[in-house]
Amino acid sequence: AGESEEMGQAGHLRLRDITLSRIPHLRSFVNDALLDVLYFMSPAYHQVILDEVAAEMNRTVTLFRQHTRNFNGKISVAAHSLGGVILFDLLANQESIVEYAEVKARESSDPRLQHLKYAHTSYPRLSFPVVNLFALGSPIAVFLMVRRQHQALHREFRLARCLRMYNIFHPYDPVAYRLEPFIRSQGYEPEADILPTWQGKFRVHYQ
């Protein structure tokens, strides 16, 4: 009773207030995983998520540089699942680090790239360039298709503020998808490279 009164006084519903009680483990998984995707695709939360992620990345890099003033290395980032989509969006819509004006002009006017931007979104600027983006088990390709990116990107496509991107996935990961078809010509489906473990070995079923 007290909990219901608190909810009424605050005037805000919580996710557990609308969740059915049957199959609780499955519903918990849906609430924890799939709803993140819906939040990210929602106009009400999409901008907030991008702003918060960019602000935290800038804060972390600034703090690191304050404590390691002699650091002159390069920065790489790793992102898992939906995080890969968020960073792909941020890095694809930054101010370009490509020096040649004609390349930037061609990319900005290319109709094949028109769906990389999410409608009515202002992309926050990162205070540093990224050398490598490691997307781990990420559904980036599905998000591109949902945004009607049905044409392949040209072979010279690059993330505006990132030099290289690696799409890393486990073959049995139901959330991961291939990105190569967006770059390669149709009908070309190369086998994925198998990565060794941290010990330099391969798992038993790959040996």
Coordinates of N, CA and C in Angstrom, one line a residue:
A1 N 0.8 -1.2 0.0 CA 0.0 0.0 0.0 C 0.9 1.2 0.0
G2 N 1.9 1.2 0.9 CA 2.8 2.4 1.0 C 3.5 2.6 -0.4
E3 N 3.9 1.5 -1.1 CA 4.6 1.7 -2.4 C 3.6 2.3 -3.4
S4 N 2.4 1.9 -3.4 CA 1.4 2.5 -4.3 C 1.2 3.9 -4.0
E5 N 1.1 4.3 -2.8 CA 0.9 5.7 -2.4 C 2.1 6.5 -2.9
E6 N 3.3 6.0 -2.7 CA 4.5 6.7 -3.2 C 4.4 7.0 -4.6
M7 N 4.0 6.0 -5.4 CA 3.9 6.1 -6.8 C 2.9 7.2 -7.2
G8 N 1.8 7.2 -6.5 CA 0.7 8.1 -6.7 C 1.2 9.5 -6.4
Q9 N 1.9 9.7 -5.3 CA 2.3 11.0 -4.9 C 3.4 11.6 -5.9
A10 N 4.3 10.7 -6.3 CA 5.3 11.2 -7.3 C 4.7 11.4 -8.6
G11 N 3.7 10.7 -9.0 CA 3.0 10.8 -10.3 C 3.8 10.2 -11.4
H12 N 4.8 9.3 -11.1 CA 5.6 8.7 -12.2 C 5.4 7.2 -12.1
L13 N 5.1 6.5 -13.2 CA 5.1 5.1 -13.2 C 6.5 4.6 -13.4
R14 N 6.8 3.4 -12.8 CA 8.1 2.7 -13.0 C 7.9 1.5 -13.9
L15 N 9.0 1.0 -14.5 CA 8.9 -0.1 -15.4 C 8.3 -1.3 -14.7
R16 N 8.6 -1.5 -13.5 CA 8.1 -2.7 -12.8 C 6.6 -2.6 -12.5
D17 N 6.1 -1.4 -12.6 CA 4.6 -1.2 -12.4 C 3.8 -1.7 -13.5
I18 N 4.4 -1.7 -14.7 CA 3.7 -2.2 -15.9 C 4.1 -3.5 -16.4
T19 N 5.1 -4.2 -15.7 CA 5.6 -5.5 -16.1 C 4.7 -6.6 -15.6
L20 N 4.3 -7.5 -16.5 CA 3.5 -8.6 -16.0 C 4.3 -9.6 -15.1
S21 N 3.7 -10.3 -14.3 CA 4.3 -11.1 -13.3 C 4.7 -12.5 -13.8
R22 N 4.1 -13.0 -14.9 CA 4.5 -14.3 -15.4 C 5.8 -14.3 -16.1
I23 N 6.4 -15.5 -16.3 CA 7.8 -15.6 -16.8 C 8.7 -14.5 -16.4
P24 N 9.0 -14.4 -15.1 CA 9.7 -13.2 -14.6 C 11.1 -13.1 -15.2
H25 N 11.8 -14.3 -15.4 CA 13.2 -14.3 -15.8 C 13.3 -13.7 -17.3
L26 N 12.4 -14.1 -18.1 CA 12.4 -13.6 -19.5 C 12.0 -12.1 -19.5
R27 N 11.0 -11.7 -18.7 CA 10.7 -10.3 -18.7 C 11.8 -9.5 -18.1
S28 N 12.5 -10.0 -17.2 CA 13.7 -9.3 -16.6 C 14.7 -9.1 -17.7
F29 N 14.9 -10.1 -18.5 CA 15.9 -10.0 -19.6 C 15.4 -8.9 -20.6
V30 N 14.2 -8.9 -21.0 CA 13.6 -7.9 -21.9 C 13.8 -6.5 -21.3
N31 N 13.4 -6.4 -20.1 CA 13.5 -5.1 -19.4 C 15.0 -4.6 -19.4
D32 N 15.9 -5.5 -19.1 CA 17.3 -5.1 -19.0 C 18.0 -4.8 -20.3
A33 N 17.6 -5.6 -21.3 CA 18.4 -5.5 -22.6 C 17.6 -4.9 -23.7
L34 N 16.5 -5.4 -24.1 CA 15.8 -4.9 -25.3 C 15.2 -3.5 -25.1
L35 N 14.8 -3.1 -23.9 CA 14.3 -1.8 -23.7 C 15.3 -0.7 -23.9
D36 N 16.6 -1.0 -23.7 CA 17.6 0.0 -24.0 C 17.6 0.4 -25.4
V37 N 17.3 -0.6 -26.3 CA 17.2 -0.3 -27.7 C 16.1 0.7 -28.0
L38 N 14.9 0.4 -27.4 CA 13.7 1.2 -27.6 C 14.0 2.7 -27.1
Y39 N 14.7 2.8 -25.9 CA 15.0 4.1 -25.4 C 15.9 4.8 -26.4
F40 N 16.9 4.1 -26.9 CA 17.8 4.8 -27.8 C 17.1 5.3 -29.1
M41 N 16.1 4.6 -29.5 CA 15.4 4.9 -30.8 C 14.3 5.9 -30.5
S42 N 14.0 6.2 -29.2 CA 13.0 7.2 -28.9 C 13.5 8.6 -29.0
P43 N 12.7 9.5 -29.7 CA 13.2 10.9 -29.8 C 13.4 11.5 -28.5
A44 N 12.6 11.1 -27.5 CA 12.7 11.7 -26.2 C 14.0 11.4 -25.5
Y45 N 14.6 10.3 -25.8 CA 15.9 9.8 -25.1 C 17.1 9.8 -25.9
H46 N 16.9 9.8 -27.3 CA 18.1 9.6 -28.2 C 19.1 10.7 -27.9
Q47 N 18.7 11.9 -27.9 CA 19.6 13.1 -27.8 C 20.2 13.0 -26.4
V48 N 19.5 12.7 -25.4 CA 20.0 12.6 -24.0 C 21.1 11.6 -23.9
I49 N 20.9 10.4 -24.5 CA 21.9 9.4 -24.5 C 23.2 9.8 -25.1
L50 N 23.1 10.4 -26.3 CA 24.3 10.8 -27.0 C 25.0 11.9 -26.3
D51 N 24.3 12.8 -25.7 CA 24.9 13.9 -24.9 C 25.6 13.4 -23.7
E52 N 25.0 12.4 -23.0 CA 25.6 11.9 -21.8 C 26.8 11.1 -22.1
V53 N 26.8 10.3 -23.1 CA 27.9 9.4 -23.5 C 29.1 10.3 -23.9
A54 N 28.8 11.3 -24.8 CA 29.9 12.2 -25.2 C 30.5 13.0 -24.1
A55 N 29.7 13.5 -23.2 CA 30.2 14.2 -22.0 C 31.0 13.4 -21.1
E56 N 30.6 12.1 -20.9 CA 31.4 11.2 -20.0 C 32.7 10.9 -20.7
M57 N 32.7 10.7 -22.0 CA 34.0 10.3 -22.7 C 34.9 11.5 -22.6
N58 N 34.4 12.7 -22.9 CA 35.3 13.9 -22.8 C 35.8 14.1 -21.4
R59 N 35.0 13.9 -20.4 CA 35.4 14.1 -19.0 C 36.5 13.1 -18.6
T60 N 36.3 11.8 -19.1 CA 37.3 10.8 -18.7 C 38.6 11.1 -19.4
V61 N 38.6 11.5 -20.7 CA 39.9 11.8 -21.3 C 40.5 13.0 -20.7
T62 N 39.8 14.0 -20.4 CA 40.3 15.2 -19.8 C 41.0 14.9 -18.5
L63 N 40.3 14.1 -17.6 CA 40.8 13.7 -16.3 C 42.1 12.9 -16.5
F64 N 42.1 11.9 -17.5 CA 43.3 11.1 -17.7 C 44.5 12.0 -18.1
R65 N 44.2 13.0 -18.9 CA 45.3 13.8 -19.4 C 45.8 14.7 -18.2
Q66 N 45.0 15.1 -17.3 CA 45.4 15.9 -16.2 C 46.3 15.1 -15.3
H67 N 46.1 13.8 -15.2 CA 46.9 13.0 -14.3 C 48.1 12.3 -15.0
T68 N 48.1 12.4 -16.3 CA 49.3 11.8 -17.0 C 49.7 12.9 -18.1
R69 N 50.3 13.9 -17.6 CA 50.6 15.1 -18.5 C 51.6 14.8 -19.6
N70 N 52.4 13.7 -19.4 CA 53.3 13.4 -20.4 C 52.8 12.4 -21.5
F71 N 51.5 12.1 -21.3 CA 50.9 11.2 -22.3 C 50.7 11.9 -23.7
N72 N 51.3 11.3 -24.7 CA 51.1 11.8 -26.1 C 50.7 10.7 -27.0
G73 N 50.1 9.6 -26.4 CA 49.6 8.5 -27.2 C 48.3 8.7 -27.9
K74 N 47.8 7.7 -28.5 CA 46.5 7.8 -29.3 C 45.5 7.1 -28.5
I75 N 44.2 7.4 -28.8 CA 43.1 6.9 -28.0 C 42.2 5.9 -28.9
S76 N 42.0 4.8 -28.3 CA 41.0 3.8 -28.9 C 39.9 3.6 -28.0
V77 N 38.7 3.2 -28.5 CA 37.6 3.0 -27.6 C 36.9 1.6 -28.0
A78 N 36.4 1.0 -27.0 CA 35.7 -0.3 -27.2 C 34.3 -0.1 -26.7
A79 N 33.3 -0.7 -27.4 CA 31.9 -0.6 -27.0 C 31.2 -1.9 -27.3
H80 N 30.3 -2.3 -26.4 CA 29.6 -3.6 -26.5 C 28.2 -3.3 -26.8
S81 N 27.7 -4.2 -27.7 CA 26.3 -4.2 -28.1 C 25.7 -2.8 -28.5
L82 N 24.7 -2.3 -27.8 CA 24.2 -1.0 -28.2 C 25.2 0.1 -28.1
G83 N 26.2 -0.1 -27.2 CA 27.2 0.9 -27.1 C 28.0 1.1 -28.4
G84 N 28.1 0.1 -29.2 CA 28.7 0.2 -30.5 C 27.9 1.1 -31.4
V85 N 26.6 1.0 -31.3 CA 25.7 1.8 -32.1 C 25.9 3.3 -31.7
I86 N 25.9 3.5 -30.4 CA 26.0 4.9 -29.9 C 27.3 5.5 -30.4
L87 N 28.4 4.8 -30.3 CA 29.7 5.3 -30.7 C 29.8 5.5 -32.2
F88 N 29.2 4.5 -32.9 CA 29.2 4.7 -34.4 C 28.5 5.9 -34.8
D89 N 27.3 6.2 -34.1 CA 26.6 7.4 -34.4 C 27.4 8.7 -34.1
L90 N 28.0 8.7 -33.0 CA 28.9 9.8 -32.6 C 30.0 10.1 -33.5
L91 N 30.8 9.0 -33.8 CA 32.0 9.1 -34.6 C 31.7 9.4 -36.1
A92 N 30.5 8.9 -36.6 CA 30.2 9.1 -38.0 C 29.7 10.5 -38.2
N93 N 29.3 11.2 -37.2 CA 28.7 12.5 -37.3 C 29.5 13.6 -36.6
Q94 N 30.8 13.4 -36.5 CA 31.7 14.4 -36.0 C 32.2 15.3 -37.1
E95 N 32.9 16.3 -36.8 CA 33.6 17.1 -37.8 C 34.7 16.3 -38.3
S96 N 34.8 16.2 -39.6 CA 35.8 15.3 -40.2 C 37.2 15.6 -39.9
I97 N 38.1 14.6 -39.7 CA 39.5 14.8 -39.6 C 40.2 14.6 -40.9
V98 N 39.5 14.3 -42.0 CA 40.1 14.2 -43.3 C 40.6 15.5 -43.8
E99 N 41.8 15.7 -44.2 CA 42.3 17.0 -44.6 C 41.8 17.5 -45.9
Y100 N 41.4 16.6 -46.8 CA 41.1 17.0 -48.2 C 39.7 17.4 -48.3
A101 N 39.5 18.7 -48.7 CA 38.2 19.3 -48.8 C 37.3 18.6 -49.7
E102 N 37.8 18.1 -50.9 CA 37.0 17.5 -51.9 C 36.4 16.1 -51.4
V103 N 37.2 15.4 -50.5 CA 36.7 14.2 -49.9 C 35.5 14.5 -49.0
K104 N 35.7 15.5 -48.2 CA 34.6 15.9 -47.2 C 33.4 16.3 -48.0
A105 N 33.5 17.1 -49.0 CA 32.4 17.5 -49.8 C 31.7 16.4 -50.5
R106 N 32.5 15.4 -51.0 CA 31.8 14.3 -51.6 C 31.1 13.4 -50.7
E107 N 31.6 13.2 -49.5 CA 30.9 12.4 -48.5 C 29.7 13.1 -47.9
S108 N 29.7 14.4 -47.8 CA 28.5 15.1 -47.2 C 27.4 15.2 -48.2
S109 N 27.7 15.1 -49.5 CA 26.6 15.1 -50.6 C 26.2 13.8 -51.1
D110 N 26.9 12.7 -50.7 CA 26.7 11.4 -51.2 C 25.3 10.9 -50.7
P111 N 24.4 10.6 -51.6 CA 23.0 10.1 -51.2 C 23.1 8.7 -50.5
R112 N 24.2 8.0 -50.6 CA 24.3 6.7 -50.0 C 24.5 6.9 -48.5
L113 N 24.9 8.1 -48.0 CA 25.2 8.3 -46.6 C 24.1 9.1 -45.9
Q114 N 23.0 9.3 -46.6 CA 22.0 10.2 -46.0 C 21.3 9.7 -44.8
H115 N 21.4 8.4 -44.5 CA 20.7 7.8 -43.4 C 21.6 7.6 -42.2
L116 N 22.8 8.1 -42.3 CA 23.7 7.9 -41.1 C 23.3 8.8 -40.0
K117 N 22.7 9.9 -40.3 CA 22.2 10.8 -39.3 C 20.8 10.5 -38.8
Y118 N 20.6 10.5 -37.5 CA 19.3 10.3 -36.9 C 18.5 11.6 -37.0
A119 N 17.3 11.5 -37.4 CA 16.5 12.7 -37.6 C 16.4 13.6 -36.4
H120 N 16.5 14.9 -36.5 CA 16.3 15.9 -35.5 C 17.3 15.7 -34.3
T121 N 18.5 15.3 -34.6 CA 19.5 15.1 -33.6 C 20.7 16.0 -33.8
S122 N 21.2 16.6 -32.7 CA 22.4 17.4 -32.7 C 23.5 16.6 -32.1
Y123 N 24.5 16.3 -32.8 CA 25.6 15.4 -32.4 C 26.6 16.2 -31.6
P124 N 26.8 15.9 -30.3 CA 27.8 16.5 -29.5 C 29.2 16.2 -30.0
R125 N 30.1 17.2 -29.8 CA 31.5 17.0 -30.3 C 32.4 16.4 -29.3
L126 N 33.2 15.4 -29.7 CA 34.2 14.8 -28.9 C 35.4 15.7 -28.9
S127 N 36.1 15.8 -27.8 CA 37.3 16.7 -27.7 C 38.5 16.0 -28.1
F128 N 38.5 14.8 -28.7 CA 39.7 14.1 -29.1 C 39.3 13.2 -30.3
P129 N 40.3 12.9 -31.1 CA 40.1 11.9 -32.2 C 40.3 10.5 -31.7
V130 N 39.6 9.6 -32.4 CA 39.7 8.2 -32.0 C 40.5 7.4 -33.1
V131 N 41.4 6.6 -32.7 CA 42.2 5.9 -33.7 C 41.5 4.6 -34.1
N132 N 41.0 3.8 -33.1 CA 40.3 2.6 -33.3 C 39.0 2.5 -32.5
L133 N 38.0 2.0 -33.2 CA 36.7 1.7 -32.5 C 36.6 0.2 -32.6
F134 N 36.5 -0.4 -31.4 CA 36.2 -1.9 -31.4 C 34.8 -2.1 -31.0
A135 N 34.0 -2.5 -31.9 CA 32.6 -2.8 -31.6 C 32.4 -4.3 -31.3
L136 N 32.0 -4.6 -30.1 CA 31.9 -6.0 -29.7 C 30.5 -6.4 -29.6
G137 N 30.1 -7.4 -30.5 CA 28.8 -7.9 -30.5 C 27.7 -6.9 -30.7
S138 N 27.9 -6.0 -31.7 CA 27.0 -4.9 -31.9 C 26.1 -5.0 -33.1
P139 N 24.8 -4.5 -32.9 CA 23.8 -4.6 -34.0 C 23.8 -3.3 -34.9
I140 N 25.0 -2.7 -35.1 CA 25.1 -1.5 -35.9 C 24.4 -1.7 -37.3
A141 N 24.6 -2.8 -37.9 CA 24.1 -3.0 -39.3 C 22.6 -3.0 -39.3
V142 N 22.0 -3.6 -38.2 CA 20.5 -3.6 -38.1 C 20.0 -2.2 -38.0
F143 N 20.6 -1.4 -37.2 CA 20.2 0.0 -37.0 C 20.3 0.8 -38.3
L144 N 21.3 0.5 -39.1 CA 21.4 1.2 -40.3 C 20.3 0.9 -41.3
M145 N 19.9 -0.4 -41.2 CA 18.8 -0.8 -42.1 C 17.5 -0.3 -41.6
V146 N 17.3 -0.2 -40.3 CA 16.1 0.4 -39.7 C 15.9 1.8 -40.2
R147 N 17.1 2.5 -40.3 CA 17.1 3.9 -40.8 C 17.0 4.0 -42.3
R148 N 16.7 2.9 -43.0 CA 16.6 2.8 -44.4 C 17.9 3.0 -45.2
Q149 N 19.0 2.6 -44.6 CA 20.2 2.6 -45.2 C 20.4 1.2 -46.0
H150 N 19.7 1.2 -47.1 CA 19.6 -0.1 -47.9 C 20.7 -0.1 -49.0
Q151 N 21.3 1.0 -49.3 CA 22.4 1.0 -50.2 C 23.7 0.8 -49.5
A152 N 24.7 0.2 -50.2 CA 26.0 0.0 -49.7 C 26.7 1.3 -49.6
L153 N 27.5 1.5 -48.5 CA 28.3 2.7 -48.4 C 29.5 2.5 -49.4
H154 N 30.0 3.6 -49.9 CA 31.2 3.5 -50.8 C 32.4 3.0 -50.1
R155 N 33.3 2.4 -50.8 CA 34.5 1.8 -50.3 C 35.4 2.7 -49.6
E156 N 35.3 4.0 -49.9 CA 36.1 5.0 -49.2 C 35.5 5.6 -47.9
F157 N 34.3 5.0 -47.6 CA 33.6 5.5 -46.4 C 34.5 5.4 -45.1
R158 N 34.5 6.4 -44.3 CA 35.2 6.3 -43.0 C 34.4 7.0 -42.0
L159 N 34.5 6.7 -40.7 CA 33.9 7.4 -39.6 C 34.7 8.8 -39.6
A160 N 33.9 9.8 -39.4 CA 34.5 11.2 -39.5 C 35.6 11.4 -38.6
R161 N 35.6 10.9 -37.4 CA 36.6 11.2 -36.3 C 37.2 9.9 -35.8
C162 N 37.3 8.9 -36.7 CA 37.9 7.6 -36.3 C 38.6 7.0 -37.5
L163 N 39.8 6.6 -37.3 CA 40.6 6.1 -38.5 C 40.2 4.6 -38.8
R164 N 40.0 3.8 -37.8 CA 39.7 2.4 -38.1 C 38.6 1.9 -37.2
M165 N 37.8 0.9 -37.7 CA 36.8 0.3 -36.9 C 36.9 -1.2 -37.1
Y166 N 36.7 -1.9 -36.0 CA 36.7 -3.4 -36.0 C 35.4 -3.9 -35.5
N167 N 34.7 -4.7 -36.3 CA 33.4 -5.3 -35.9 C 33.7 -6.7 -35.4
I168 N 33.7 -6.9 -34.1 CA 34.1 -8.2 -33.4 C 32.9 -8.9 -32.9
F169 N 32.7 -10.1 -33.2 CA 31.5 -10.8 -32.7 C 31.8 -12.3 -32.5
H170 N 31.0 -12.9 -31.7 CA 31.0 -14.4 -31.5 C 29.9 -14.9 -32.5
P171 N 30.3 -16.0 -33.2 CA 29.3 -16.5 -34.2 C 28.0 -16.9 -33.7
Y172 N 27.9 -17.2 -32.4 CA 26.6 -17.5 -31.8 C 25.9 -16.4 -31.1
D173 N 26.4 -15.2 -31.2 CA 25.8 -14.0 -30.6 C 24.6 -13.6 -31.4
P174 N 23.4 -13.7 -30.8 CA 22.2 -13.3 -31.6 C 22.0 -11.8 -31.8
V175 N 22.8 -11.0 -31.1 CA 22.7 -9.5 -31.3 C 23.7 -9.0 -32.3
A176 N 24.7 -9.7 -32.6 CA 25.8 -9.2 -33.5 C 25.4 -9.4 -35.0
Y177 N 25.8 -8.5 -35.8 CA 25.6 -8.6 -37.3 C 26.8 -8.2 -38.1
R178 N 26.9 -8.7 -39.3 CA 28.0 -8.3 -40.2 C 27.9 -6.9 -40.7
L179 N 29.0 -6.2 -40.9 CA 29.0 -4.9 -41.5 C 29.6 -4.9 -42.9
E180 N 30.3 -5.9 -43.2 CA 31.0 -5.9 -44.5 C 30.1 -5.7 -45.7
P181 N 28.9 -6.2 -45.7 CA 28.1 -6.0 -46.9 C 27.8 -4.5 -47.2
F182 N 27.9 -3.7 -46.1 CA 27.7 -2.2 -46.4 C 28.9 -1.6 -47.1
I183 N 30.0 -2.3 -47.1 CA 31.2 -1.7 -47.8 C 31.6 -2.5 -49.0
R184 N 31.5 -3.8 -48.9 CA 31.9 -4.7 -50.0 C 30.8 -4.8 -51.1
S185 N 31.2 -5.2 -52.2 CA 30.2 -5.4 -53.3 C 29.2 -6.6 -53.0
Q186 N 28.0 -6.6 -53.5 CA 27.1 -7.6 -53.2 C 27.6 -9.0 -53.7
G187 N 27.3 -10.0 -52.9 CA 27.7 -11.3 -53.3 C 29.1 -11.7 -52.7
Y188 N 29.8 -10.7 -52.2 CA 31.1 -11.0 -51.6 C 31.0 -11.1 -50.1
E189 N 31.1 -12.4 -49.6 CA 30.9 -12.6 -48.1 C 32.2 -13.3 -47.6
P190 N 33.2 -12.6 -47.2 CA 34.4 -13.3 -46.7 C 34.2 -13.9 -45.4
E191 N 34.9 -14.9 -45.1 CA 34.9 -15.6 -43.8 C 35.5 -14.6 -42.8
A192 N 34.8 -14.6 -41.6 CA 35.4 -13.7 -40.5 C 36.7 -14.2 -40.0
D193 N 37.6 -13.4 -39.7 CA 38.9 -13.8 -39.1 C 38.6 -14.3 -37.6
I194 N 39.3 -15.4 -37.3 CA 39.1 -15.9 -35.9 C 40.2 -15.3 -35.1
L195 N 39.8 -14.7 -34.0 CA 40.8 -14.1 -33.0 C 41.2 -15.1 -32.0
P196 N 42.5 -15.2 -31.7 CA 42.9 -16.1 -30.6 C 42.6 -15.5 -29.2
T197 N 42.6 -16.3 -28.2 CA 42.3 -15.9 -26.9 C 43.5 -15.0 -26.4
W198 N 43.4 -14.5 -25.2 CA 44.5 -13.7 -24.6 C 45.7 -14.5 -24.4
Q199 N 45.6 -15.8 -24.4 CA 46.8 -16.7 -24.3 C 47.5 -17.0 -25.6
G200 N 46.9 -16.4 -26.7 CA 47.4 -16.7 -28.0 C 47.0 -18.0 -28.6
K201 N 46.0 -18.6 -28.0 CA 45.5 -19.9 -28.5 C 44.1 -19.7 -29.1
F202 N 43.6 -20.8 -29.8 CA 42.2 -20.8 -30.3 C 41.4 -21.7 -29.4
R203 N 40.1 -21.4 -29.4 CA 39.2 -22.3 -28.6 C 39.2 -23.7 -29.3
V204 N 38.7 -24.7 -28.6 CA 38.8 -26.1 -29.1 C 38.1 -26.2 -30.4
H205 N 36.9 -25.7 -30.6 CA 36.1 -25.9 -31.8 C 36.7 -25.1 -33.0
Y206 N 37.8 -24.3 -32.8 CA 38.4 -23.7 -33.9 C 39.8 -24.2 -34.2
Q207 N 40.2 -25.2 -33.5 CA 41.5 -25.8 -33.7 C 41.5 -26.9 -34.7

